[in-house]
Coordinates of C-alpha atoms (C1' of nucleotides) in Angstrom, one line a residue:
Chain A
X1 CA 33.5 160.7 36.2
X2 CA 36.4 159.4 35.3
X3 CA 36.2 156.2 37.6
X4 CA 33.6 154.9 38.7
X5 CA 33.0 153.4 41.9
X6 CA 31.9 150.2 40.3
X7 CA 35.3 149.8 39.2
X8 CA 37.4 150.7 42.8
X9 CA 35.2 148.1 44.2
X10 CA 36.1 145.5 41.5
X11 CA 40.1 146.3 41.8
X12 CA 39.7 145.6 45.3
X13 CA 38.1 142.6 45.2
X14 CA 40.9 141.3 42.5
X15 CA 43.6 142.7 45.0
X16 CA 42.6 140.4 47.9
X17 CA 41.8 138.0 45.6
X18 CA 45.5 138.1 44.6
X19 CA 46.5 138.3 48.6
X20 CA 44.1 135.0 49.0
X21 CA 45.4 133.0 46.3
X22 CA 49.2 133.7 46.9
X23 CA 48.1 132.5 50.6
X24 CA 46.1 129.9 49.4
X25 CA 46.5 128.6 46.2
X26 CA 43.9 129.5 43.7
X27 CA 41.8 125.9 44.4
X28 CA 42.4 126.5 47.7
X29 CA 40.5 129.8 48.0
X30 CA 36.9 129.6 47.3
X31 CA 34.6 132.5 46.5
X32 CA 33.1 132.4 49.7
X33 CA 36.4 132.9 51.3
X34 CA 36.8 135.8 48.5
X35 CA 33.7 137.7 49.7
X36 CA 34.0 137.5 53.6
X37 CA 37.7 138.7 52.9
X38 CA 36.0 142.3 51.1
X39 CA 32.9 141.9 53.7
X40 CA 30.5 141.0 51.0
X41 CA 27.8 137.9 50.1
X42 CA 29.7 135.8 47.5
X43 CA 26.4 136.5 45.7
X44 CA 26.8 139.8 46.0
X45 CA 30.7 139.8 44.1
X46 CA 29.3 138.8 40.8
X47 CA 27.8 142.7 40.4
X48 CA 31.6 143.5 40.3
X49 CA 33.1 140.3 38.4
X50 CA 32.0 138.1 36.6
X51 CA 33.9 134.7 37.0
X52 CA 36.5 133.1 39.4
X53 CA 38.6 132.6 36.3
X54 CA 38.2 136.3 35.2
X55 CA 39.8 137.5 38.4
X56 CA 43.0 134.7 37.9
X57 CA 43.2 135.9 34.2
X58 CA 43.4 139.3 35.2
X59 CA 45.8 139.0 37.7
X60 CA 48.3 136.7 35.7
X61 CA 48.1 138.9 32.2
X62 CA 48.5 142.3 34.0
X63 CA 51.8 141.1 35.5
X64 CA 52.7 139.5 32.0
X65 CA 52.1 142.4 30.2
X66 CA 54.1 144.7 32.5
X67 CA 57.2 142.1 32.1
X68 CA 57.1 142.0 28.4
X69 CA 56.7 146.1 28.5
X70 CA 59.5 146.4 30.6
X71 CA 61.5 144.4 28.0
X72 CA 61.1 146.0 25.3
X73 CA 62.4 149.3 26.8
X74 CA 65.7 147.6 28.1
X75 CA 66.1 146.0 24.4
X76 CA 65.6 149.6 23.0
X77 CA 67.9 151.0 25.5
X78 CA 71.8 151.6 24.8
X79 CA 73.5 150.0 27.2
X80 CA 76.1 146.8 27.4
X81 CA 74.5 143.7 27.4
X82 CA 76.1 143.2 31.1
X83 CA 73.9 146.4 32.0
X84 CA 70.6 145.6 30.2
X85 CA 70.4 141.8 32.0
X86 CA 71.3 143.8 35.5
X87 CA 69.1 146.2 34.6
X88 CA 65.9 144.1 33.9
X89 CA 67.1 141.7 37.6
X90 CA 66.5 144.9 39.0
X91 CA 62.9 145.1 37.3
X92 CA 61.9 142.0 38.3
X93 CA 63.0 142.3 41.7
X94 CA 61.3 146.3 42.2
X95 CA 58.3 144.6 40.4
X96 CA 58.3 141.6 43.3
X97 CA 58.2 143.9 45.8
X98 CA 55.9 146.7 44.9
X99 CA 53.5 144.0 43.4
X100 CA 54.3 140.6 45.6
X101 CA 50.8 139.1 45.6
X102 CA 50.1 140.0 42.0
X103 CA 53.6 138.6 40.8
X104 CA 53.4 135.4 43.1
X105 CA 49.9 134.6 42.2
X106 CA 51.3 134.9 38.1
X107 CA 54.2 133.2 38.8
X108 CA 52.5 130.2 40.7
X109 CA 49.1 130.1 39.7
X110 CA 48.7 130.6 36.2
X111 CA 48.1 126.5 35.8
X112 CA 44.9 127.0 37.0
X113 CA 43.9 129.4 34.0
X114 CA 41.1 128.3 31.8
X115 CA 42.4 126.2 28.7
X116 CA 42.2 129.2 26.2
X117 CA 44.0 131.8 28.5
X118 CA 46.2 129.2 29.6
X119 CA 47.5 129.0 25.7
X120 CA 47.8 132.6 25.8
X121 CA 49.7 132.9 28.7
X122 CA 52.0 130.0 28.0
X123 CA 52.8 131.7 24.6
X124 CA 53.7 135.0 26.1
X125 CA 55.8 133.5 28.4
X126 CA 57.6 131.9 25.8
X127 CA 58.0 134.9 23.7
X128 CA 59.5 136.6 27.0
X129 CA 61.8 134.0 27.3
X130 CA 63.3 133.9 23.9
X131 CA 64.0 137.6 23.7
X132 CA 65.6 137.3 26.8
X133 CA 67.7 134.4 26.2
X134 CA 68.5 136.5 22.5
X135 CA 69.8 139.3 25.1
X136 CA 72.1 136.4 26.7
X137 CA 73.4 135.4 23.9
X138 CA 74.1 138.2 22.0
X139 CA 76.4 139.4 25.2
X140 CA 77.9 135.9 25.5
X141 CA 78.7 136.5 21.8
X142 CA 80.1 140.3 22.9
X143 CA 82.4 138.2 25.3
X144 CA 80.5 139.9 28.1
X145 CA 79.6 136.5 30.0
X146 CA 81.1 133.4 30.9
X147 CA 80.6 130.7 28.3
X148 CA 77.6 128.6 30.3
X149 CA 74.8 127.2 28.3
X150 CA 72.2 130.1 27.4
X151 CA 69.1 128.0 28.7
X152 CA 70.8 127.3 31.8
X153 CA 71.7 130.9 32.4
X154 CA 68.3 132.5 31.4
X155 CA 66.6 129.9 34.1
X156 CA 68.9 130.2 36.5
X157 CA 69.0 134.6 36.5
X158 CA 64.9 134.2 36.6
X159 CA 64.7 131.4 39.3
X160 CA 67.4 132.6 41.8
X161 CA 65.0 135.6 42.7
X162 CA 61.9 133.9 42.8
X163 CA 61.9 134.3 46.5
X164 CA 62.1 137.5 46.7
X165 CA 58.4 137.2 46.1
X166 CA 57.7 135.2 49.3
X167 CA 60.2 137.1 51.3
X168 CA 60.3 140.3 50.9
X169 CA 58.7 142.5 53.5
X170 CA 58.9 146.5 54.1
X171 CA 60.1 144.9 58.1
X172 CA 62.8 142.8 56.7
X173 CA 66.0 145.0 57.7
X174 CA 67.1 145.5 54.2
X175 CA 66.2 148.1 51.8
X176 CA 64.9 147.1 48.1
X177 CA 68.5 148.5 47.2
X178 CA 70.3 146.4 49.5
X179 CA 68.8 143.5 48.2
X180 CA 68.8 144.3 44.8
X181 CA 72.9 144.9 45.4
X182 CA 73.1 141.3 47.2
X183 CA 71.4 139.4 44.5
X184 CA 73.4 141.0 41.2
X185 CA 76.2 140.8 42.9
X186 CA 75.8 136.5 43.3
X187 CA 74.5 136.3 40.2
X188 CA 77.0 138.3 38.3
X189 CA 80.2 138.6 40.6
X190 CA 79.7 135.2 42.3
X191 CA 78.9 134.5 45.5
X192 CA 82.9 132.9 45.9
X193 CA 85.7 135.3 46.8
X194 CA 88.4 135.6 44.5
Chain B
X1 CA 58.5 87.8 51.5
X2 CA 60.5 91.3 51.9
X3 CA 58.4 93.1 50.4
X4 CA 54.6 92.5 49.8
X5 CA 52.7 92.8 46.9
X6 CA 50.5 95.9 48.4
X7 CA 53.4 97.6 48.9
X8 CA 54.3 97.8 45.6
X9 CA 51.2 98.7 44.5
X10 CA 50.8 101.5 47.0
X11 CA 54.3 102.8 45.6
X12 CA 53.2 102.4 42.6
X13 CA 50.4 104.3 43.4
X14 CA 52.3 107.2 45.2
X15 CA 54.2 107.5 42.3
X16 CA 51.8 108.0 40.0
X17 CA 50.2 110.9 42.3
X18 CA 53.7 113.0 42.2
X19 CA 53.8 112.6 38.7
X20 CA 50.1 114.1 38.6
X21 CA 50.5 116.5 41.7
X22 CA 53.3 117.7 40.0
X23 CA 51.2 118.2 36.5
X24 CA 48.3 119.3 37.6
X25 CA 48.4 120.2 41.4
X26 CA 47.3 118.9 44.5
X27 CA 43.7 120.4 44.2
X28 CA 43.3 119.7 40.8
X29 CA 43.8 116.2 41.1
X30 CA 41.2 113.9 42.2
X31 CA 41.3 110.6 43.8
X32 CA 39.0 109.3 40.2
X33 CA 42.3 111.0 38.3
X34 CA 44.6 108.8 40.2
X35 CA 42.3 106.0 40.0
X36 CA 42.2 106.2 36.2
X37 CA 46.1 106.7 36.1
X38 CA 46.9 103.5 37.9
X39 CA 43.8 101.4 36.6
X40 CA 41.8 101.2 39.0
X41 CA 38.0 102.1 40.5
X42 CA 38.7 104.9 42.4
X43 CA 37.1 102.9 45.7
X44 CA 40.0 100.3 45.0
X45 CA 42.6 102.3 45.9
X46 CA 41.8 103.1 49.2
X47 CA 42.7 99.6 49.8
X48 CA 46.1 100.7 49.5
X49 CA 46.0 104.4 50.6
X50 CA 44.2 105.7 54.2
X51 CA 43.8 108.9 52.3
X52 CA 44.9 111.7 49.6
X53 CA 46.6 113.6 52.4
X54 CA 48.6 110.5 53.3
X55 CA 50.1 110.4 49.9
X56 CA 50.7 114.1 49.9
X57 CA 52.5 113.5 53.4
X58 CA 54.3 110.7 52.0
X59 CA 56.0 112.7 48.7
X60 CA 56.9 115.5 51.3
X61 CA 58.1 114.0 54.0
X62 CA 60.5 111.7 52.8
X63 CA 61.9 114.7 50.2
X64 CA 62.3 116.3 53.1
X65 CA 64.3 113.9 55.2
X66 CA 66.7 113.4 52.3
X67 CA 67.2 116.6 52.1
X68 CA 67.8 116.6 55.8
X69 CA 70.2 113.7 56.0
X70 CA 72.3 115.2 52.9
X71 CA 73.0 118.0 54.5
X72 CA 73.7 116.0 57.9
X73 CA 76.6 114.2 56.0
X74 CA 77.9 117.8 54.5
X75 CA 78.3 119.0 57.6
X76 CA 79.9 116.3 58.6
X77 CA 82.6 115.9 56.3
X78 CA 85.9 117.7 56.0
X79 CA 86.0 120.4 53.1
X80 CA 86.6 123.9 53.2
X81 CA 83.1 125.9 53.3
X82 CA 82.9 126.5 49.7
X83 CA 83.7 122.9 48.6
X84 CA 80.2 122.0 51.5
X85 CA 78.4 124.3 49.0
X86 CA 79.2 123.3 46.4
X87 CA 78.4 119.7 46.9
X88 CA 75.0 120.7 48.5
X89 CA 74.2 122.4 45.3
X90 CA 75.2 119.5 43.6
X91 CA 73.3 116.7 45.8
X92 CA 70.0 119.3 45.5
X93 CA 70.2 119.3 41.7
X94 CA 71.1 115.7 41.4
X95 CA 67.9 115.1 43.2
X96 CA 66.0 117.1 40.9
X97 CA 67.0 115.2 38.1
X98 CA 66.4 111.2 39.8
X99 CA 62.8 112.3 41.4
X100 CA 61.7 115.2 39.5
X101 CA 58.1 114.9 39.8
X102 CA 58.6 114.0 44.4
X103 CA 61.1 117.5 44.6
X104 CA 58.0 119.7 42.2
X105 CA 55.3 118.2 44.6
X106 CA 57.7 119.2 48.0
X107 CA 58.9 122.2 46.8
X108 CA 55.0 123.5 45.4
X109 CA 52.5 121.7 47.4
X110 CA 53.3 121.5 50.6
X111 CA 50.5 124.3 51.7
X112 CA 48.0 121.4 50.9
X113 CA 49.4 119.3 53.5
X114 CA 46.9 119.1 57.2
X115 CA 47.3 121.5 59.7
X116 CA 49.7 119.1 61.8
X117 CA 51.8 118.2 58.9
X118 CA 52.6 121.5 57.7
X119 CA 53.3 122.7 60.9
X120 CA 55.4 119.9 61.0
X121 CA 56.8 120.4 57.4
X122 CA 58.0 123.7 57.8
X123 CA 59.3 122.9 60.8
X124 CA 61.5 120.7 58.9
X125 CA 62.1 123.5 56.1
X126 CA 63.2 126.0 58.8
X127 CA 65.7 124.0 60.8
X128 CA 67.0 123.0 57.6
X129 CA 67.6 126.5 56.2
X130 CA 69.0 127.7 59.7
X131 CA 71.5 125.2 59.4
X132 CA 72.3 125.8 55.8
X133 CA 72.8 129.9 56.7
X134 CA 75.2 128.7 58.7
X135 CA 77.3 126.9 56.8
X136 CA 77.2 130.3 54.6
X137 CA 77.4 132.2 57.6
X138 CA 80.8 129.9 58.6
X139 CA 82.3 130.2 55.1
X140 CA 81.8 134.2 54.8
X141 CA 83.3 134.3 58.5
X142 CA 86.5 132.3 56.9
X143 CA 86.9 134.8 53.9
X144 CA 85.9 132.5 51.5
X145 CA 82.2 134.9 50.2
X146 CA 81.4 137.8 48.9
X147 CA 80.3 140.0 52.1
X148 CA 76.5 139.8 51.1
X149 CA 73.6 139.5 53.2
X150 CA 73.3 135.7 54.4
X151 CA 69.7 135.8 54.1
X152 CA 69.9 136.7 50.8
X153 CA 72.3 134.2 49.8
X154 CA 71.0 131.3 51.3
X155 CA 67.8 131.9 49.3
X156 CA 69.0 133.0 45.8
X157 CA 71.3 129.6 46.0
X158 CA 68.1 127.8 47.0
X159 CA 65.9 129.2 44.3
X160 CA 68.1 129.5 41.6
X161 CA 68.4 126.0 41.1
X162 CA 64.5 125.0 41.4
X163 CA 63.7 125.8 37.3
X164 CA 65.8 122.2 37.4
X165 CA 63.0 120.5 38.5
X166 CA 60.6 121.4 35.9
X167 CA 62.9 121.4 32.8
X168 CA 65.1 118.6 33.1
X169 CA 64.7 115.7 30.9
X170 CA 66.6 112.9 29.7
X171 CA 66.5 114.1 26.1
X172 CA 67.5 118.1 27.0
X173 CA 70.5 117.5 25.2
X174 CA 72.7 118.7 28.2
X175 CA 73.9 116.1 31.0
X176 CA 73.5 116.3 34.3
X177 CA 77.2 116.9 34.8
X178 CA 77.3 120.0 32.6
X179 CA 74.3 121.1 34.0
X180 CA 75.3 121.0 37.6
X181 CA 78.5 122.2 36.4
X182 CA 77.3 125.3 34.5
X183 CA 74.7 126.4 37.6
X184 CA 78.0 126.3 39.7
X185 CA 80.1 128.4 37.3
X186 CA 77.2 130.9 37.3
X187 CA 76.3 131.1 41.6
X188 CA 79.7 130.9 42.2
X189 CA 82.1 132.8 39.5
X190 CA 79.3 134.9 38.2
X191 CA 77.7 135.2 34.8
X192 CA 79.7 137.9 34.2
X193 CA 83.1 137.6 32.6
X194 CA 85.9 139.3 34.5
Chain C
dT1 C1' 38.4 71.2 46.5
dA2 C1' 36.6 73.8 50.2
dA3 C1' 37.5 77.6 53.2
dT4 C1' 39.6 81.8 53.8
dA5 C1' 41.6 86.1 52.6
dA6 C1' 42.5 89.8 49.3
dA7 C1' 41.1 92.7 45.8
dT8 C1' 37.6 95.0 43.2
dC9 C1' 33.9 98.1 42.2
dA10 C1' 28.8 99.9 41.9
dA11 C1' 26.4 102.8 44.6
dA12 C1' 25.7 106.1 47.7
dT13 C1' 27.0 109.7 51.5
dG14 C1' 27.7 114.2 52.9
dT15 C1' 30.2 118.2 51.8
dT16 C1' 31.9 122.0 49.2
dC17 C1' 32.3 124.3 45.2
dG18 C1' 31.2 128.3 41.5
dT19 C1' 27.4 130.4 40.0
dT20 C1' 22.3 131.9 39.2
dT21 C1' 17.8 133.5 40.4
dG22 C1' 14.7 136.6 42.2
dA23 C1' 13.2 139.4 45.5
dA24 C1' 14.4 143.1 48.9
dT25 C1' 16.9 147.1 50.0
dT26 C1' 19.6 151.2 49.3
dT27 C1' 21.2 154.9 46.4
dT28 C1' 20.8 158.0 42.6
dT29 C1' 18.4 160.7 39.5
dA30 C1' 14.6 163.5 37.6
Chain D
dT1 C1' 9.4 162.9 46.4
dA2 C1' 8.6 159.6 43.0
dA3 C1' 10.7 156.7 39.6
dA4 C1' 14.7 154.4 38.2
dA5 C1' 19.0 152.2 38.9
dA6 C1' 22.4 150.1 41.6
dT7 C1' 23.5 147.0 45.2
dT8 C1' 22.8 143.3 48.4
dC9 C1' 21.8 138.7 49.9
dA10 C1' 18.8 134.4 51.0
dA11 C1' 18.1 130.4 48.8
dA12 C1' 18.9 127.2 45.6
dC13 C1' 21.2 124.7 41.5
dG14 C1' 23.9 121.1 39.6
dA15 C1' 28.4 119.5 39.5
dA16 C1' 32.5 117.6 41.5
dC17 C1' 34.8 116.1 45.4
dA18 C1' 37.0 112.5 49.1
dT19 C1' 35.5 108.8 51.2
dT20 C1' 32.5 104.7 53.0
dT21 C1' 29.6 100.7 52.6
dG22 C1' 28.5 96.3 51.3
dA23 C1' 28.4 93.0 48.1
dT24 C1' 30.9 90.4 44.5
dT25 C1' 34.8 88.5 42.3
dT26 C1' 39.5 86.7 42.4
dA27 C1' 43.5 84.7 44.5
dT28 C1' 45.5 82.1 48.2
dT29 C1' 45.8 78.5 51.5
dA30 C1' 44.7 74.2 54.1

DNA sequence: TAATAAATCAAATGTTCGTTTGAATTTTTA
DNA sequence: TAAAAATTCAAACGAACATTTGATTTATTA
């Protein structure tokens, strides 16, 4: 038996957990709303997991961990800096919509983390974010990019799809290509005609 | 007397719950928080406030308006499409920077707000982004952007700038000029280097 | 200075929260 | 089918919450 039922039951409860507090904030989602959302007694959810914090934690460090995975394989690729920065927009924005609760509830909730996972999480993030901005300015250096503060561009690339998160629904009208297409093309064309 | 003591005080106190709402979150904050913040017995302050929702409305709403009433004099003056853009990416980061913690509280706990007020909140939001997608809509009709979705564009210049609000500081070593000037560079010539 | 109004807070109210306990029920195993 | 294990929930726990009450202190006014 590879997996065990025990453990289908406790993925699900941490996937509607993640729908929940995406819709509702984490504070704003209590365990009671939790259990009537899986038909179960909140009583009843602690057989599967064992804290409300434990659910948060392992919601925001999956999604960390696959970010920071996917980055190391763009850095080991062999590619132009231009490509590897498109390439890993294009990760983040598959990621947002194949995994839009998860990613929303990492991306907006991860205050609410207990003080020791909240260190852990903040530092990872940080690492991210310097290997990234070393990618930025390494193809700055290659003459690849425009000459704009490497801060200001590392934000600005990880911020200007944050919606995508919010948005993005299969009924939109646009396909995941579409949008990833619109998006690189503001971000690295511009959205001004020349 | 223009202005009454109580007033003040209650600004005082409203400002002391962005700068905490914006810290720690709506629902993490309590009333005894505040209290502590602005020295006082948490009772006292209710002589100043009706309630913790009234101070949320209060943050939000008048974000909101200024946004409104920014873009109301945009639309109003006489610039090509891009120029409007431009200067409503400016006047959005501007803002950022002079009421940092009132734009983080808008822009990230507005779902806390009552029923009627986030009706009426989003309300707000909605007109507001249906008038900005036309202004984008205008300018792509004129020649003057990139043939990309209008949806898409509306929200990638929206989001892209909203990292300001959380990492601006006076001491970042980077003024508020450059900054805006450097977001503009990237959004509208691209990061990458033709 | 005496009367009045404003400001303060100790104490309590009722509610909601995450979580635990212990017993009952259902499912699995031998 | 009997014993063992897994699952469920009713009930309760203590803590934290926003807010109210009522009395006390401080400031203002006549």
């Amino acid at each position: 038996m590879i997996k065990k039922k025990k453990d289908i039951r406790r993925e699900f409860i941490i996937g509607e957990a993640a729908k929940l507090f995406k819709q509702k904030g984490y504070g704003g989602t209590s365990m009671r709303d939790l259990a009537e959302q899986v038909g179960l007694d909140a009583a009843s959810m602690y057989h599967y997991i064992k804290s409300k914090d434990e659910i948060l934690q392992g919601i925001c460090f999956d999604i960390a961990n696959t970010y920071v995975s996917q980055l190391t394989e763009i850095e080991n690729a062999t590619q132009s800096y231009s490509q590897k920065l498109k390439a890993l927009v294009r990760l983040h924005i598959h990621l947002m919509t194949t995994k839009g609760p998860e990613v929303s509830v990492a991306n907006n909730e991860w205050k609410s983390l207990s003080p020791e996972a909240l260190t852990e999480f903040k530092s990872l993030r940080s690492q991210y974010e310097k290997r990234l901005a070393a990618l930025i300015e390494a193809g700055a250096e290659a003459g690849e990019f425009q000459q704009v503060n490497t801060s200001v561009a590392l934000f600005t690339l990880l911020s200007a799809i944050r919606w995508v998160e919010l948005w993005w629904k299969p009924d939109r009208g646009i396909t995941t290509e579409e949008l990833e297409n619109s998006i690189l093309t503001i971000l690295f064309q511009g959205l001004e005609k020349k």
